[in-house]
PDB file of C-alpha atoms in Angstrom:
ATOM      1  CA  UNK D   1       2.790  22.714  -3.497  1.00 54.00           C
ATOM      2  CA  UNK D   2       5.736  22.611  -5.893  1.00 57.00           C
ATOM      3  CA  UNK D   3       9.286  21.941  -4.709  1.00 67.00           C
ATOM      4  CA  UNK D   4      12.332  22.525  -6.864  1.00 71.00           C
ATOM      5  CA  UNK D   5      13.621  19.119  -7.933  1.00 83.00           C
ATOM      6  CA  UNK D   6      16.898  18.956  -9.833  1.00 87.00           C
ATOM      7  CA  UNK D   7      17.946  16.388 -12.404  1.00 91.00           C
ATOM      8  CA  UNK D   8      19.797  14.205  -9.892  1.00 93.00           C
ATOM      9  CA  UNK D   9      16.967  14.145  -7.337  1.00 94.00           C
ATOM     10  CA  UNK D  10      14.416  13.601 -10.086  1.00 95.00           C
ATOM     11  CA  UNK D  11      16.393  10.623 -11.360  1.00 96.00           C
ATOM     12  CA  UNK D  12      16.594   9.169  -7.848  1.00 96.00           C
ATOM     13  CA  UNK D  13      12.828   9.530  -7.352  1.00 96.00           C
ATOM     14  CA  UNK D  14      12.132   7.955 -10.751  1.00 96.00           C
ATOM     15  CA  UNK D  15      14.406   4.988 -10.005  1.00 95.00           C
ATOM     16  CA  UNK D  16      12.785   4.600  -6.567  1.00 94.00           C
ATOM     17  CA  UNK D  17       9.415   4.467  -8.345  1.00 92.00           C
ATOM     18  CA  UNK D  18      10.671   1.691 -10.622  1.00 91.00           C
ATOM     19  CA  UNK D  19      11.989  -0.303  -7.663  1.00 87.00           C
ATOM     20  CA  UNK D  20       8.723   0.229  -5.781  1.00 85.00           C
ATOM     21  CA  UNK D  21       6.743  -0.993  -8.787  1.00 81.00           C
ATOM     22  CA  UNK D  22       8.814  -4.174  -9.006  1.00 80.00           C
ATOM     23  CA  UNK D  23       8.585  -4.791  -5.263  1.00 78.00           C
ATOM     24  CA  UNK D  24       4.815  -4.246  -5.263  1.00 73.00           C
ATOM     25  CA  UNK D  25       4.462  -7.097  -7.743  1.00 68.00           C
ATOM     26  CA  UNK D  26       6.798  -9.465  -5.900  1.00 65.00           C
ATOM     27  CA  UNK D  27       6.441  -8.633  -2.216  1.00 61.00           C
ATOM     28  CA  UNK D  28       4.153  -5.629  -1.782  1.00 63.00           C
ATOM     29  CA  UNK D  29       4.745  -2.430   0.272  1.00 74.00           C
ATOM     30  CA  UNK D  30       6.686  -0.545  -2.375  1.00 80.00           C
ATOM     31  CA  UNK D  31       5.823   2.645  -0.480  1.00 85.00           C
ATOM     32  CA  UNK D  32       8.593   1.662   1.919  1.00 84.00           C
ATOM     33  CA  UNK D  33      11.015   2.488  -0.902  1.00 88.00           C
ATOM     34  CA  UNK D  34       9.526   5.699  -2.296  1.00 92.00           C
ATOM     35  CA  UNK D  35       8.501   7.439   0.934  1.00 91.00           C
ATOM     36  CA  UNK D  36      11.872   7.147   2.753  1.00 91.00           C
ATOM     37  CA  UNK D  37      13.592   8.192  -0.491  1.00 93.00           C
ATOM     38  CA  UNK D  38      11.569  11.406  -0.594  1.00 94.00           C
ATOM     39  CA  UNK D  39      12.350  12.091   3.069  1.00 91.00           C
ATOM     40  CA  UNK D  40      16.071  11.520   2.439  1.00 91.00           C
ATOM     41  CA  UNK D  41      15.947  14.109  -0.353  1.00 93.00           C
ATOM     42  CA  UNK D  42      14.600  16.707   2.056  1.00 91.00           C
ATOM     43  CA  UNK D  43      10.941  16.607   0.965  1.00 92.00           C
ATOM     44  CA  UNK D  44       8.676  17.611   3.901  1.00 91.00           C
ATOM     45  CA  UNK D  45       6.930  14.527   5.337  1.00 90.00           C
ATOM     46  CA  UNK D  46       3.338  15.519   4.491  1.00 91.00           C
ATOM     47  CA  UNK D  47       4.245  16.609   0.950  1.00 92.00           C
ATOM     48  CA  UNK D  48       6.167  13.367   0.513  1.00 93.00           C
ATOM     49  CA  UNK D  49       3.263  11.293   1.811  1.00 93.00           C
ATOM     50  CA  UNK D  50       0.480  12.885  -0.233  1.00 94.00           C
ATOM     51  CA  UNK D  51       2.543  13.058  -3.439  1.00 94.00           C
ATOM     52  CA  UNK D  52       3.619   9.451  -3.027  1.00 92.00           C
ATOM     53  CA  UNK D  53      -0.001   8.370  -2.478  1.00 90.00           C
ATOM     54  CA  UNK D  54      -1.229  10.147  -5.618  1.00 92.00           C
ATOM     55  CA  UNK D  55       1.726   8.887  -7.644  1.00 90.00           C
ATOM     56  CA  UNK D  56       0.913   5.274  -6.817  1.00 85.00           C
ATOM     57  CA  UNK D  57      -2.782   5.518  -7.805  1.00 85.00           C
ATOM     58  CA  UNK D  58      -2.227   4.052 -11.309  1.00 81.00           C
ATOM     59  CA  UNK D  59      -0.501   1.022  -9.775  1.00 77.00           C
ATOM     60  CA  UNK D  60      -3.414   0.592  -7.343  1.00 77.00           C
ATOM     61  CA  UNK D  61      -5.978   0.657 -10.134  1.00 79.00           C
ATOM     62  CA  UNK D  62      -4.100  -1.773 -12.393  1.00 75.00           C
ATOM     63  CA  UNK D  63      -3.454  -4.099  -9.464  1.00 72.00           C
ATOM     64  CA  UNK D  64      -7.167  -4.238  -8.658  1.00 76.00           C
ATOM     65  CA  UNK D  65      -8.107  -4.766 -12.307  1.00 78.00           C
ATOM     66  CA  UNK D  66      -5.624  -7.611 -12.636  1.00 74.00           C
ATOM     67  CA  UNK D  67      -7.550  -9.718 -10.097  1.00 74.00           C
ATOM     68  CA  UNK D  68     -11.022  -9.248 -11.604  1.00 81.00           C
ATOM     69  CA  UNK D  69     -11.322 -12.935 -12.548  1.00 83.00           C
ATOM     70  CA  UNK D  70     -10.659 -14.128  -9.005  1.00 79.00           C
ATOM     71  CA  UNK D  71     -13.529 -11.952  -7.781  1.00 86.00           C
ATOM     72  CA  UNK D  72     -16.219 -13.183 -10.145  1.00 85.00           C
ATOM     73  CA  UNK D  73     -19.463 -13.690  -8.218  1.00 86.00           C
ATOM     74  CA  UNK D  74     -18.103 -11.751  -5.232  1.00 89.00           C
ATOM     75  CA  UNK D  75     -18.406  -8.164  -6.413  1.00 91.00           C
ATOM     76  CA  UNK D  76     -21.409  -7.414  -4.211  1.00 93.00           C
ATOM     77  CA  UNK D  77     -19.455  -8.384  -1.084  1.00 93.00           C
ATOM     78  CA  UNK D  78     -16.339  -6.572  -2.300  1.00 94.00           C
ATOM     79  CA  UNK D  79     -18.423  -3.508  -3.133  1.00 95.00           C
ATOM     80  CA  UNK D  80     -19.863  -3.475   0.383  1.00 96.00           C
ATOM     81  CA  UNK D  81     -16.404  -3.670   1.917  1.00 96.00           C
ATOM     82  CA  UNK D  82     -15.169  -1.013  -0.527  1.00 96.00           C
ATOM     83  CA  UNK D  83     -17.692   1.445   0.957  1.00 97.00           C
ATOM     84  CA  UNK D  84     -16.093   1.034   4.385  1.00 97.00           C
ATOM     85  CA  UNK D  85     -12.601   1.275   2.881  1.00 97.00           C
ATOM     86  CA  UNK D  86     -13.586   4.498   1.107  1.00 97.00           C
ATOM     87  CA  UNK D  87     -14.994   6.008   4.302  1.00 97.00           C
ATOM     88  CA  UNK D  88     -11.817   5.069   6.134  1.00 97.00           C
ATOM     89  CA  UNK D  89      -9.664   6.520   3.356  1.00 96.00           C
ATOM     90  CA  UNK D  90     -11.566   9.801   3.551  1.00 97.00           C
ATOM     91  CA  UNK D  91     -11.183   9.959   7.337  1.00 97.00           C
ATOM     92  CA  UNK D  92      -7.476   9.144   7.157  1.00 96.00           C
ATOM     93  CA  UNK D  93      -6.830  11.685   4.414  1.00 95.00           C
ATOM     94  CA  UNK D  94      -8.687  14.425   6.281  1.00 96.00           C
ATOM     95  CA  UNK D  95      -6.835  13.614   9.508  1.00 95.00           C
ATOM     96  CA  UNK D  96      -3.509  13.944   7.719  1.00 94.00           C
ATOM     97  CA  UNK D  97      -4.428  17.415   6.475  1.00 93.00           C
ATOM     98  CA  UNK D  98      -6.207  18.857   9.539  1.00 94.00           C
ATOM     99  CA  UNK D  99      -3.838  17.637  12.222  1.00 92.00           C
ATOM    100  CA  UNK D 100      -0.655  19.701  12.755  1.00 90.00           C
ATOM    101  CA  UNK D 101       2.248  18.770  10.494  1.00 86.00           C
ATOM    102  CA  UNK D 102       4.278  18.196  13.651  1.00 88.00           C
ATOM    103  CA  UNK D 103       1.872  15.395  14.618  1.00 90.00           C
ATOM    104  CA  UNK D 104       2.575  13.486  11.420  1.00 90.00           C
ATOM    105  CA  UNK D 105       6.319  14.109  11.721  1.00 86.00           C
ATOM    106  CA  UNK D 106       6.185  12.758  15.274  1.00 90.00           C
ATOM    107  CA  UNK D 107       4.218   9.604  14.464  1.00 90.00           C
ATOM    108  CA  UNK D 108       5.726   8.689  11.083  1.00 87.00           C
ATOM    109  CA  UNK D 109       8.843   6.926  12.508  1.00 90.00           C
ATOM    110  CA  UNK D 110       6.581   4.577  14.450  1.00 90.00           C
ATOM    111  CA  UNK D 111       4.386   4.037  11.384  1.00 87.00           C
ATOM    112  CA  UNK D 112       7.526   3.099   9.456  1.00 87.00           C
ATOM    113  CA  UNK D 113       8.481   0.623  12.171  1.00 89.00           C
ATOM    114  CA  UNK D 114       4.970  -0.842  12.084  1.00 85.00           C
ATOM    115  CA  UNK D 115       5.074  -1.110   8.298  1.00 82.00           C
ATOM    116  CA  UNK D 116       8.486  -2.769   8.431  1.00 82.00           C
ATOM    117  CA  UNK D 117       7.300  -5.338  10.965  1.00 84.00           C
ATOM    118  CA  UNK D 118       4.160  -6.068   8.928  1.00 79.00           C
ATOM    119  CA  UNK D 119       6.248  -6.565   5.799  1.00 75.00           C
ATOM    120  CA  UNK D 120       8.535  -8.936   7.704  1.00 81.00           C
ATOM    121  CA  UNK D 121       5.669 -11.131   8.896  1.00 80.00           C
ATOM    122  CA  UNK D 122       3.795 -11.106   5.580  1.00 71.00           C
ATOM    123  CA  UNK D 123       5.013 -14.637   4.632  1.00 74.00           C
ATOM    124  CA  UNK D 124       3.655 -16.008   7.927  1.00 78.00           C
ATOM    125  CA  UNK D 125       0.274 -14.429   7.210  1.00 72.00           C
ATOM    126  CA  UNK D 126       0.239 -15.886   3.704  1.00 68.00           C
ATOM    127  CA  UNK D 127       1.113 -19.364   5.008  1.00 74.00           C
ATOM    128  CA  UNK D 128      -1.629 -19.107   7.642  1.00 73.00           C
ATOM    129  CA  UNK D 129      -4.228 -18.220   5.018  1.00 64.00           C
ATOM    130  CA  UNK D 130      -3.075 -21.051   2.753  1.00 65.00           C
ATOM    131  CA  UNK D 131      -3.310 -23.561   5.614  1.00 72.00           C
ATOM    132  CA  UNK D 132      -6.855 -22.426   6.348  1.00 63.00           C
ATOM    133  CA  UNK D 133      -7.664 -22.749   2.668  1.00 60.00           C
ATOM    134  CA  UNK D 134      -6.468 -26.356   2.607  1.00 63.00           C
ATOM    135  CA  UNK D 135      -8.397 -27.179   5.778  1.00 62.00           C
ATOM    136  CA  UNK D 136     -11.717 -25.603   4.790  1.00 58.00           C
ATOM    137  CA  UNK D 137     -11.686 -26.090   1.024  1.00 57.00           C
ATOM    138  CA  UNK D 138     -11.443 -22.372   0.273  1.00 55.00           C
ATOM    139  CA  UNK D 139     -14.886 -21.301   1.433  1.00 73.00           C
ATOM    140  CA  UNK D 140     -16.011 -17.669   1.300  1.00 81.00           C
ATOM    141  CA  UNK D 141     -18.247 -16.350   4.051  1.00 84.00           C
ATOM    142  CA  UNK D 142     -20.638 -13.367   4.197  1.00 88.00           C
ATOM    143  CA  UNK D 143     -19.263  -9.984   5.176  1.00 91.00           C
ATOM    144  CA  UNK D 144     -19.616  -9.502   8.942  1.00 90.00           C
ATOM    145  CA  UNK D 145     -19.761  -6.363  11.080  1.00 94.00           C
ATOM    146  CA  UNK D 146     -16.342  -7.210  12.532  1.00 92.00           C
ATOM    147  CA  UNK D 147     -14.778  -7.489   9.083  1.00 93.00           C
ATOM    148  CA  UNK D 148     -16.436  -4.252   7.961  1.00 95.00           C
ATOM    149  CA  UNK D 149     -15.045  -2.387  10.968  1.00 96.00           C
ATOM    150  CA  UNK D 150     -11.622  -3.906  10.342  1.00 93.00           C
ATOM    151  CA  UNK D 151     -11.705  -2.743   6.720  1.00 96.00           C
ATOM    152  CA  UNK D 152     -12.803   0.705   7.927  1.00 97.00           C
ATOM    153  CA  UNK D 153      -9.845   0.893  10.318  1.00 95.00           C
ATOM    154  CA  UNK D 154      -7.332  -0.163   7.673  1.00 94.00           C
ATOM    155  CA  UNK D 155      -8.868   2.410   5.351  1.00 95.00           C
ATOM    156  CA  UNK D 156      -8.145   5.116   7.930  1.00 95.00           C
ATOM    157  CA  UNK D 157      -4.558   3.874   8.183  1.00 92.00           C
ATOM    158  CA  UNK D 158      -4.287   3.761   4.385  1.00 90.00           C
ATOM    159  CA  UNK D 159      -5.573   7.299   3.981  1.00 93.00           C
ATOM    160  CA  UNK D 160      -3.256   8.620   6.678  1.00 93.00           C
ATOM    161  CA  UNK D 161      -0.082   6.768   5.728  1.00 89.00           C
ATOM    162  CA  UNK D 162      -0.716   3.537   3.820  1.00 79.00           C
ATOM    163  CA  UNK D 163       2.536   1.565   3.858  1.00 78.00           C
ATOM    164  CA  UNK D 164       1.837  -2.172   4.379  1.00 76.00           C
ATOM    165  CA  UNK D 165      -1.920  -1.560   4.511  1.00 83.00           C
ATOM    166  CA  UNK D 166      -2.328  -4.522   2.175  1.00 80.00           C
ATOM    167  CA  UNK D 167      -0.669  -6.889   4.659  1.00 78.00           C
ATOM    168  CA  UNK D 168      -3.264  -6.066   7.314  1.00 83.00           C
ATOM    169  CA  UNK D 169      -6.095  -6.356   4.796  1.00 85.00           C
ATOM    170  CA  UNK D 170      -4.879  -9.753   3.594  1.00 80.00           C
ATOM    171  CA  UNK D 171      -4.860 -11.058   7.152  1.00 80.00           C
ATOM    172  CA  UNK D 172      -8.364  -9.702   7.833  1.00 87.00           C
ATOM    173  CA  UNK D 173      -9.819 -11.048   4.623  1.00 87.00           C
ATOM    174  CA  UNK D 174      -8.114 -14.413   4.908  1.00 81.00           C
ATOM    175  CA  UNK D 175      -9.338 -14.987   8.449  1.00 81.00           C
ATOM    176  CA  UNK D 176     -12.807 -13.398   8.362  1.00 85.00           C
ATOM    177  CA  UNK D 177     -13.942 -13.603   4.742  1.00 89.00           C
ATOM    178  CA  UNK D 178     -12.327 -16.016   2.265  1.00 83.00           C
ATOM    179  CA  UNK D 179      -9.706 -18.707   2.757  1.00 75.00           C
ATOM    180  CA  UNK D 180      -9.052 -18.677  -1.001  1.00 77.00           C
ATOM    181  CA  UNK D 181      -5.678 -16.915  -1.106  1.00 74.00           C
ATOM    182  CA  UNK D 182      -6.152 -15.517  -4.618  1.00 77.00           C
ATOM    183  CA  UNK D 183      -9.656 -14.235  -3.886  1.00 84.00           C
ATOM    184  CA  UNK D 184      -8.511 -12.598  -0.633  1.00 83.00           C
ATOM    185  CA  UNK D 185      -5.559 -11.038  -2.447  1.00 80.00           C
ATOM    186  CA  UNK D 186      -7.823  -9.709  -5.197  1.00 84.00           C
ATOM    187  CA  UNK D 187     -10.179  -8.130  -2.670  1.00 89.00           C
ATOM    188  CA  UNK D 188      -7.185  -6.702  -0.822  1.00 87.00           C
ATOM    189  CA  UNK D 189      -6.012  -4.954  -3.995  1.00 84.00           C
ATOM    190  CA  UNK D 190      -9.462  -3.480  -4.596  1.00 89.00           C
ATOM    191  CA  UNK D 191      -9.945  -2.246  -1.024  1.00 93.00           C
ATOM    192  CA  UNK D 192      -6.448  -0.775  -0.711  1.00 88.00           C
ATOM    193  CA  UNK D 193      -6.884   0.847  -4.123  1.00 88.00           C
ATOM    194  CA  UNK D 194     -10.195   2.428  -3.097  1.00 93.00           C
ATOM    195  CA  UNK D 195      -8.661   3.943   0.053  1.00 93.00           C
ATOM    196  CA  UNK D 196      -5.743   5.180  -2.020  1.00 90.00           C
ATOM    197  CA  UNK D 197      -7.947   6.791  -4.666  1.00 92.00           C
ATOM    198  CA  UNK D 198     -10.345   8.611  -2.312  1.00 95.00           C
ATOM    199  CA  UNK D 199      -7.527   9.952  -0.137  1.00 95.00           C
ATOM    200  CA  UNK D 200      -5.727  11.080  -3.310  1.00 94.00           C
ATOM    201  CA  UNK D 201      -8.786  13.089  -4.357  1.00 95.00           C
ATOM    202  CA  UNK D 202      -8.691  14.843  -0.975  1.00 95.00           C
ATOM    203  CA  UNK D 203      -4.968  15.521  -1.275  1.00 95.00           C
ATOM    204  CA  UNK D 204      -5.336  16.916  -4.797  1.00 94.00           C
ATOM    205  CA  UNK D 205      -8.179  19.185  -3.687  1.00 92.00           C
ATOM    206  CA  UNK D 206      -6.066  20.504  -0.807  1.00 90.00           C
ATOM    207  CA  UNK D 207      -3.271  21.704  -3.084  1.00 88.00           C
ATOM    208  CA  UNK D 208      -0.599  19.891  -1.053  1.00 87.00           C
ATOM    209  CA  UNK D 209       0.504  17.634  -3.921  1.00 93.00           C
ATOM    210  CA  UNK D 210       3.811  18.134  -5.723  1.00 94.00           C
ATOM    211  CA  UNK D 211       2.989  17.140  -9.304  1.00 94.00           C
ATOM    212  CA  UNK D 212       6.582  16.601 -10.404  1.00 94.00           C
ATOM    213  CA  UNK D 213       6.983  13.974  -7.673  1.00 95.00           C
ATOM    214  CA  UNK D 214       3.640  12.439  -8.704  1.00 95.00           C
ATOM    215  CA  UNK D 215       4.772  12.239 -12.338  1.00 95.00           C
ATOM    216  CA  UNK D 216       8.150  10.697 -11.508  1.00 95.00           C
ATOM    217  CA  UNK D 217       6.726   8.105  -9.108  1.00 94.00           C
ATOM    218  CA  UNK D 218       3.705   7.395 -11.321  1.00 92.00           C
ATOM    219  CA  UNK D 219       5.729   6.714 -14.478  1.00 93.00           C
ATOM    220  CA  UNK D 220       8.468   4.909 -12.552  1.00 92.00           C
ATOM    221  CA  UNK D 221       6.080   2.627 -10.646  1.00 87.00           C
ATOM    222  CA  UNK D 222       4.138   1.832 -13.831  1.00 85.00           C
ATOM    223  CA  UNK D 223       7.386   0.820 -15.535  1.00 88.00           C
ATOM    224  CA  UNK D 224       8.433  -1.112 -12.435  1.00 84.00           C
ATOM    225  CA  UNK D 225       5.118  -2.955 -12.366  1.00 78.00           C
ATOM    226  CA  UNK D 226       5.568  -3.911 -16.013  1.00 79.00           C
ATOM    227  CA  UNK D 227       9.105  -5.139 -15.337  1.00 81.00           C
ATOM    228  CA  UNK D 228       8.082  -6.887 -12.142  1.00 71.00           C
ATOM    229  CA  UNK D 229       5.401  -8.880 -13.935  1.00 62.00           C
ATOM    230  CA  UNK D 230       8.097 -10.224 -16.249  1.00 70.00           C
ATOM    231  CA  UNK D 231      11.167 -10.628 -14.077  1.00 67.00           C
ATOM    232  CA  UNK D 232       9.675 -10.510 -10.592  1.00 57.00           C
ATOM    233  CA  UNK D 233       9.227 -14.256 -10.273  1.00 55.00           C
ATOM    234  CA  UNK D 234      12.959 -14.709 -10.861  1.00 66.00           C
ATOM    235  CA  UNK D 235      13.859 -12.439  -7.968  1.00 64.00           C
ATOM    236  CA  UNK D 236      13.918 -13.917  -4.454  1.00 70.00           C
ATOM    237  CA  UNK D 237      11.027 -12.357  -2.551  1.00 66.00           C
ATOM    238  CA  UNK D 238      12.764 -12.844   0.849  1.00 76.00           C
ATOM    239  CA  UNK D 239      15.654 -10.659  -0.333  1.00 75.00           C
ATOM    240  CA  UNK D 240      13.322  -7.908  -1.501  1.00 69.00           C
ATOM    241  CA  UNK D 241      11.326  -8.128   1.710  1.00 74.00           C
ATOM    242  CA  UNK D 242      14.542  -7.846   3.723  1.00 81.00           C
ATOM    243  CA  UNK D 243      15.390  -4.683   1.797  1.00 78.00           C
ATOM    244  CA  UNK D 244      11.980  -3.247   2.647  1.00 74.00           C
ATOM    245  CA  UNK D 245      12.417  -3.949   6.352  1.00 82.00           C
ATOM    246  CA  UNK D 246      15.944  -2.490   6.421  1.00 85.00           C
ATOM    247  CA  UNK D 247      14.849   0.658   4.567  1.00 81.00           C
ATOM    248  CA  UNK D 248      11.828   1.173   6.829  1.00 81.00           C
ATOM    249  CA  UNK D 249      13.738   0.666  10.090  1.00 86.00           C
ATOM    250  CA  UNK D 250      16.700   2.774   8.941  1.00 86.00           C
ATOM    251  CA  UNK D 251      14.423   5.641   7.941  1.00 82.00           C
ATOM    252  CA  UNK D 252      12.592   5.388  11.263  1.00 85.00           C
ATOM    253  CA  UNK D 253      15.868   5.424  13.190  1.00 86.00           C
ATOM    254  CA  UNK D 254      17.138   8.470  11.306  1.00 79.00           C
ATOM    255  CA  UNK D 255      13.906  10.356  11.940  1.00 79.00           C
ATOM    256  CA  UNK D 256      13.928   9.463  15.627  1.00 85.00           C
ATOM    257  CA  UNK D 257      17.457  10.778  16.218  1.00 77.00           C
ATOM    258  CA  UNK D 258      17.119  13.976  14.160  1.00 64.00           C
TER     259      UNK D 258
END
């Protein structure tokens, strides 16, 4: 599905992709920048969601690859969890396409609120995982049925919408799998990336993707990720996280009153 995008709107989407790429490196949940931007430009919610998901695939893949060292010796466990994440991503992607568009439009404001809240509490989750790591000497436990089901559920959420999926995954992995913060974060990137990739394949097959939006967000987020890796540590994460929360709640409020 192709939508006419002028020079001004294209520039705005590209810049939003850059900002999202930087924020993903520093604070995560860059989708809370790109998705509301697309909605504000008049892009239909489902087209905005699927195009945004596909556009951020390169960032998902590079993010997972960047943590390969932290996952040495754990790929069998991560691979098992990735199966559940993939199944969830498929279910979520199919639900997005088969349910009426009005259903997504109705639920998306509440998903934005949820994503904003999760982004706001992300530092608390990280501190909790670090405290557990210090108390238990960073042990890693076998994958349990409860963790597998939790990964499956977050995969469904990721395939359907995806914003702040990583925050939920980090909490699950930190509590039920590994108290090593870096290892949990590496697994989180892999699992979220898997859900993103499989749902993107479904979206591409359905013909609902706007490729100009994908190109603008993909190139912008890649550039933003490159910049974020170099300047991100100089930027105050609390400020960026505050921006995410404000954007998410403002977009939700606008959608609820229109």
